[in-house]
PDB file of C-alpha atoms in Angstrom:
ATOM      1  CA  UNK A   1     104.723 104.419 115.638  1.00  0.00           C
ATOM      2  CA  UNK A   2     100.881 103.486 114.939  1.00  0.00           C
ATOM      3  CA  UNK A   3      99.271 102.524 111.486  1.00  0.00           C
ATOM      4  CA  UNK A   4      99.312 103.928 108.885  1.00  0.00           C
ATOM      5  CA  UNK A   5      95.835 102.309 107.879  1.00  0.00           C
ATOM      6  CA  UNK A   6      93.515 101.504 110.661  1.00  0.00           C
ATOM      7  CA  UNK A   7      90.194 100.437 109.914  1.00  0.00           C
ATOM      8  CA  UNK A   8      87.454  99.459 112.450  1.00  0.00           C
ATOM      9  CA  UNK A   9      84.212  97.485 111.723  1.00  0.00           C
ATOM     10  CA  UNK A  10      84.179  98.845 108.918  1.00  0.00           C
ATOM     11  CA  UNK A  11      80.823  97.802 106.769  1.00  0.00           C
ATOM     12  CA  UNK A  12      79.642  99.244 103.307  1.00  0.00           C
ATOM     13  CA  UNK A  13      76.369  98.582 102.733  1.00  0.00           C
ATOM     14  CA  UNK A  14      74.698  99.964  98.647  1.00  0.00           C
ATOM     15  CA  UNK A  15      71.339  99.947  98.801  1.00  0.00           C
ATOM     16  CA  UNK A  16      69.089  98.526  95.830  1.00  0.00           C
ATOM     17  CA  UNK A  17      65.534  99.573  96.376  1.00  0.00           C
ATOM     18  CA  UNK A  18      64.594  98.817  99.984  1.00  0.00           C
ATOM     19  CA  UNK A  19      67.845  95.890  99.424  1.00  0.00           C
ATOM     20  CA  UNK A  20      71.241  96.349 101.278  1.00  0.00           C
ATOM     21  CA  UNK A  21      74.487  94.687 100.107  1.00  0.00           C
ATOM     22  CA  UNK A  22      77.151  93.796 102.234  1.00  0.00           C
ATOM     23  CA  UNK A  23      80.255  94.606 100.338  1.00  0.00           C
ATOM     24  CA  UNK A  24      82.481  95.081 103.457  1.00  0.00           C
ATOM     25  CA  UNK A  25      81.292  93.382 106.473  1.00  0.00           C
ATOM     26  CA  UNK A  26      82.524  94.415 109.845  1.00  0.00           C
ATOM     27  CA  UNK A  27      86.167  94.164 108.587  1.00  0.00           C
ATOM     28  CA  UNK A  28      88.967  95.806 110.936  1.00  0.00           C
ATOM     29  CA  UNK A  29      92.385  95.704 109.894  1.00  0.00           C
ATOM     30  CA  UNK A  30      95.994  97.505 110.498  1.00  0.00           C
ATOM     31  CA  UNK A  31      98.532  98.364 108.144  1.00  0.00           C
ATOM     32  CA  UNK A  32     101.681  99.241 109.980  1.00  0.00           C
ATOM     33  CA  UNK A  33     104.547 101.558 108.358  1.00  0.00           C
ATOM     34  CA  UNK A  34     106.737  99.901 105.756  1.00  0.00           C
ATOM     35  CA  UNK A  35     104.112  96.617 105.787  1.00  0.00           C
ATOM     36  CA  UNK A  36     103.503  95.205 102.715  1.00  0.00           C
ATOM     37  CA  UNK A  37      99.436  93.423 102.228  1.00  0.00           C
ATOM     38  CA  UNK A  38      98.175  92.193  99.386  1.00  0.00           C
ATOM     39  CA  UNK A  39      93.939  92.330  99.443  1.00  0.00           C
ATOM     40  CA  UNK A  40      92.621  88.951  97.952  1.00  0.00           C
ATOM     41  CA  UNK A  41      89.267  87.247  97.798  1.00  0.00           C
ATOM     42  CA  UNK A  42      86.697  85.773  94.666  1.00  0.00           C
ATOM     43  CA  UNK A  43      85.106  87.936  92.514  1.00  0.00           C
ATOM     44  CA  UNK A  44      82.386  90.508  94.696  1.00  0.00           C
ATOM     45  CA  UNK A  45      83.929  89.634  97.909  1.00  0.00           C
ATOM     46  CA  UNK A  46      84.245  93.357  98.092  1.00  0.00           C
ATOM     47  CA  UNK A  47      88.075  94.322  97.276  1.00  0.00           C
ATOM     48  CA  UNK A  48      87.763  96.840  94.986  1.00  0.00           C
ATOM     49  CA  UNK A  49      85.421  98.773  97.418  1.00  0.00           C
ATOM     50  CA  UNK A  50      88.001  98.158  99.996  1.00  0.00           C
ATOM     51  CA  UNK A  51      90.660  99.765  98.108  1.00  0.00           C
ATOM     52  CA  UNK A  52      88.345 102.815  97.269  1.00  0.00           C
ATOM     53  CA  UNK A  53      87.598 103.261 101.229  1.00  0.00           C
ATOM     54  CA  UNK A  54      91.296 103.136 101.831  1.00  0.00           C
ATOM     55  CA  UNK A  55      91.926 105.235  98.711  1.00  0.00           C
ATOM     56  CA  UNK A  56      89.092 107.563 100.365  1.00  0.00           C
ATOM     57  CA  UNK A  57      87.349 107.193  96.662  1.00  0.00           C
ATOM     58  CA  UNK A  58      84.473 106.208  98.973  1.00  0.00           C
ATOM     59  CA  UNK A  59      83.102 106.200 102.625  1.00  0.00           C
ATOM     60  CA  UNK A  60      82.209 103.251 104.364  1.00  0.00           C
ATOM     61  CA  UNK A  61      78.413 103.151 105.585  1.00  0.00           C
ATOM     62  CA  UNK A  62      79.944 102.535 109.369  1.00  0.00           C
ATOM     63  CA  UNK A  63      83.048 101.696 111.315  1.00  0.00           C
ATOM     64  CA  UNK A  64      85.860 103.832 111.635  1.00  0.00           C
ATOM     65  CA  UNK A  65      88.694 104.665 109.141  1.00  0.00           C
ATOM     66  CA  UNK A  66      92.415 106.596 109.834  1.00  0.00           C
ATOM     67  CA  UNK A  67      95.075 107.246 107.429  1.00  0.00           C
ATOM     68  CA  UNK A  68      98.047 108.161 108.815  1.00  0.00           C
ATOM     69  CA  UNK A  69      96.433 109.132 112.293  1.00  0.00           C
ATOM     70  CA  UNK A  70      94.020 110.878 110.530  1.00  0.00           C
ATOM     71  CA  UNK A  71      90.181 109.758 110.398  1.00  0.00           C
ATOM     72  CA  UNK A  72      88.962 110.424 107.415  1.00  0.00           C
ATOM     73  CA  UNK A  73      85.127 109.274 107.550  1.00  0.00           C
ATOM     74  CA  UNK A  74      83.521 112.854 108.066  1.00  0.00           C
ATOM     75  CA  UNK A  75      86.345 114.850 106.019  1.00  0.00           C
ATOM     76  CA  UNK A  76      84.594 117.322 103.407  1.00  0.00           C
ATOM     77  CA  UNK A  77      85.200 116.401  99.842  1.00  0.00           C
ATOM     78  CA  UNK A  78      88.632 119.309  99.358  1.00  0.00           C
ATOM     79  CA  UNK A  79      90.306 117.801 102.692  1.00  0.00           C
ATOM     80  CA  UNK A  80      89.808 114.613 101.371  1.00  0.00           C
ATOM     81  CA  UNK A  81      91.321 115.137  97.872  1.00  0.00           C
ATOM     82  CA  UNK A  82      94.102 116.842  99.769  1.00  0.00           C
ATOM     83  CA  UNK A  83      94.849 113.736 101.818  1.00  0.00           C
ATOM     84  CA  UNK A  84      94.871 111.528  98.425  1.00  0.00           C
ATOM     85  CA  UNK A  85      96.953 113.992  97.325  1.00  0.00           C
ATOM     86  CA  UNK A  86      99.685 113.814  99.849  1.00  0.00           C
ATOM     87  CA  UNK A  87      99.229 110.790 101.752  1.00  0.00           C
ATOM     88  CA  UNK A  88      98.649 108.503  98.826  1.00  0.00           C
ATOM     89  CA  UNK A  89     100.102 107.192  96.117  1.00  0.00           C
ATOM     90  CA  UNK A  90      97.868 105.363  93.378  1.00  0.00           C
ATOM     91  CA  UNK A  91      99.139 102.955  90.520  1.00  0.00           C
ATOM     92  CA  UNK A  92      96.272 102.193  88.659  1.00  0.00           C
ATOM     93  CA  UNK A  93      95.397  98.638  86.530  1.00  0.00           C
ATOM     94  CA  UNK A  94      95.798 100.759  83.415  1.00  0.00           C
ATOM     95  CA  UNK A  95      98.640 102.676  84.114  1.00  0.00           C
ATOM     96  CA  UNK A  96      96.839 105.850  83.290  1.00  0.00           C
ATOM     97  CA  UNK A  97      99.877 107.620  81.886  1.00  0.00           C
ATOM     98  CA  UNK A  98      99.566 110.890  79.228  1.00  0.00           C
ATOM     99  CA  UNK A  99      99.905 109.066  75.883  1.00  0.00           C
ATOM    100  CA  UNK A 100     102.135 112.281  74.296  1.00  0.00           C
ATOM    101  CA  UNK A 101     103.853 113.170  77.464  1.00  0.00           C
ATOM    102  CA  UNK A 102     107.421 111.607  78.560  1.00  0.00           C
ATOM    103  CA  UNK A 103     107.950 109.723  81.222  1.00  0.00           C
ATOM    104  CA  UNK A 104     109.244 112.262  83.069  1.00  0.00           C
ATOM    105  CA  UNK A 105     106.695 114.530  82.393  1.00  0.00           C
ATOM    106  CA  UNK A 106     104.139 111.599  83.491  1.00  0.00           C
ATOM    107  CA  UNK A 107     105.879 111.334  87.048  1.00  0.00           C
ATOM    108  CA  UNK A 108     106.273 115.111  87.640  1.00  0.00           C
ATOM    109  CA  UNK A 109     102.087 115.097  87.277  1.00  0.00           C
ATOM    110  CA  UNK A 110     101.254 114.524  90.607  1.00  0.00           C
ATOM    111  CA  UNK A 111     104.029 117.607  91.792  1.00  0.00           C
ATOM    112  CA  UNK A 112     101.634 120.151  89.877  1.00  0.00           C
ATOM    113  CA  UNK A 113      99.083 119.948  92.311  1.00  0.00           C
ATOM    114  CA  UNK A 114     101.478 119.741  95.570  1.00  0.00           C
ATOM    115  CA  UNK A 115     100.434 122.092  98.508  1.00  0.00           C
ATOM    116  CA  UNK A 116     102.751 123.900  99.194  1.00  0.00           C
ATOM    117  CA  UNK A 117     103.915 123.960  95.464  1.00  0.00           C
ATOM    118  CA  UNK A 118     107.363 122.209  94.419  1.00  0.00           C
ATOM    119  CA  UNK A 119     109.697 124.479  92.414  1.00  0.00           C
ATOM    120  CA  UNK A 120     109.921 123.127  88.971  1.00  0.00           C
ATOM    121  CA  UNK A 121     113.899 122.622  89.171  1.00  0.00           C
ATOM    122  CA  UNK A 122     112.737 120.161  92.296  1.00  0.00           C
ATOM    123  CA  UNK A 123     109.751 118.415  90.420  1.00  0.00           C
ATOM    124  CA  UNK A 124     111.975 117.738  87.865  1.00  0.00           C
ATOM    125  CA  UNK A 125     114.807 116.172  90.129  1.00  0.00           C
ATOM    126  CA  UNK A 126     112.157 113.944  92.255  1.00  0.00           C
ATOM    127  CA  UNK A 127     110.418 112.942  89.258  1.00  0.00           C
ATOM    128  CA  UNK A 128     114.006 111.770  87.655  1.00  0.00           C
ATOM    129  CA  UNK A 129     114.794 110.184  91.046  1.00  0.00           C
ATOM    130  CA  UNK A 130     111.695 108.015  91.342  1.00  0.00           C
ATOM    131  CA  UNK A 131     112.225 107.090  87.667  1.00  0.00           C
ATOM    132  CA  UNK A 132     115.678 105.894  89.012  1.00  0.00           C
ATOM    133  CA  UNK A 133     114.243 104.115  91.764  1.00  0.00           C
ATOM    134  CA  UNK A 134     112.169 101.709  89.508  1.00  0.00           C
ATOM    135  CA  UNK A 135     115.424 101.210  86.914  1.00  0.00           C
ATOM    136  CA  UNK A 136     113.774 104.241  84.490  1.00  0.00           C
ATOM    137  CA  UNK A 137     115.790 106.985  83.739  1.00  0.00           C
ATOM    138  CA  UNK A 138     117.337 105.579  80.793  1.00  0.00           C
ATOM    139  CA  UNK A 139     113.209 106.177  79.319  1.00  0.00           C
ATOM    140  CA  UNK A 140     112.345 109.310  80.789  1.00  0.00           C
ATOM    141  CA  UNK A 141     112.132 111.092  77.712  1.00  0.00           C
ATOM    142  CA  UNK A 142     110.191 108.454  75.697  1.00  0.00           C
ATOM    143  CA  UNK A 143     106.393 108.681  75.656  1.00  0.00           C
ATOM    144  CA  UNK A 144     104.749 105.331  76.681  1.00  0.00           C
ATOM    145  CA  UNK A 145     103.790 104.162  73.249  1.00  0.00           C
ATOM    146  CA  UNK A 146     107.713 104.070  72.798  1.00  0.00           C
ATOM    147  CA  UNK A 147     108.224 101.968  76.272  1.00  0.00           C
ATOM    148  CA  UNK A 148     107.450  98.717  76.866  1.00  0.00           C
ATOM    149  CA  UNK A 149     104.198  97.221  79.125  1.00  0.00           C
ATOM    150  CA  UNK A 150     106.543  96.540  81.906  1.00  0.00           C
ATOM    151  CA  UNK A 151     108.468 100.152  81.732  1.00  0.00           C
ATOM    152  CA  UNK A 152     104.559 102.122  81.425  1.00  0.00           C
ATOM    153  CA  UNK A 153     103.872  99.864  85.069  1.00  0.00           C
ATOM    154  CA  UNK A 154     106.758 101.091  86.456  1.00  0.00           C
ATOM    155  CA  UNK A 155     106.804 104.955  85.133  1.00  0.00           C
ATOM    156  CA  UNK A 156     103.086 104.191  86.548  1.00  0.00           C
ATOM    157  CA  UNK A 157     104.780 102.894  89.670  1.00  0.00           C
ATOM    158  CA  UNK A 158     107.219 106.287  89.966  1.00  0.00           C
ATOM    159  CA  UNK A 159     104.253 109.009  89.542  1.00  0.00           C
ATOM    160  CA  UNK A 160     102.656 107.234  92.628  1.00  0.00           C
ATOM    161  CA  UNK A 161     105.983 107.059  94.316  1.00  0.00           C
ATOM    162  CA  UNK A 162     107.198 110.686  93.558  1.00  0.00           C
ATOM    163  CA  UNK A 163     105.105 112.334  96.143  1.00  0.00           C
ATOM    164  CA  UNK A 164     106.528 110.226  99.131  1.00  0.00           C
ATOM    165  CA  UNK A 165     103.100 109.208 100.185  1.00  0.00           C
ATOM    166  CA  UNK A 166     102.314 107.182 102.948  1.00  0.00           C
ATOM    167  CA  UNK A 167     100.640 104.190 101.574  1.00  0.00           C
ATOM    168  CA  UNK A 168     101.116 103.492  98.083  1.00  0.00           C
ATOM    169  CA  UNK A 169      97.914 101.597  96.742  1.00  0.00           C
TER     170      UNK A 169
END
């Protein structure tokens, strides 16, 4: 089995004026199934634009980038969304979750826009199992302001699992 990520001298250069920063410098790397990497580095050593290449948020200037076998660098902007749409899985910093919607409802989300569509009986089972999976179901019908910081990170943590995606980010 290959990588899941693969990414080949990969640079991203933004221009300001006739100015180029390096925020990604020839960086290849491989993220094998299962594998678990954590991205550090100081302040503007370019990890947040790393994790929107990956998250294919944005393109890098050069190199080469796959997802799940796939490469993703000249994709039009619908395949793309459809690849973050199945293949990942995204827990943001802020948890993002619908203040007046359960937690169930929260993890279901991501099942609305599923191609091919999941029946709502099945949404509704995968979203109670992924609440299970992070020791929620006890919460699924409280709405975050009624759950704790921890339990919002990990009903944040089940909407990005309940799609099975490849890499969760």
């Amino acid at each position: 089995m290959g990588p899941v990520i693969a990414l080949e001298k990969v640079n991203r250069i933004y221009r300001m004026g006739t100015t180029g920063v390096h925020a990604v410098r020839d960086l290849s790397l491989d993220v094998m199934p299962a594998e678990f990497v954590a991205i550090m580095g100081a302040s503007g050593s370019g990890k947040s634009t790393l994790m929107n290449i990956i998250g294919c948020l944005d393109r890098p200037t050069s190199g080469s980038y796959r997802l799940d076998g796939v490469a993703v660098a000249g994709l039009e902007p619908d395949a793309l969304a459809e690849i973050r749409n199945s293949k990942l899985g995204f827990v943001f910093q802020g948890f993002n979750l619908l203040a007046r919607t359960t937690a169930l409802e929260n993890v279901e989300l991501p099942l609305l826009y599923a191609h091919p569509p999941v029946a709502p009986a099945e949404g509704r089972r995968r979203a109670m199992e992924a609440l299970t999976q992070v020791g929620l179901a006890d919460r699924a019908d409280h709405v975050p302001s009624e759950m704790s910081g921890g339990q919002q990170q990990r009903a944040a943590i089940a909407r990005a699992l309940v799609r099975r995606p490849a890499v969760l980010l």
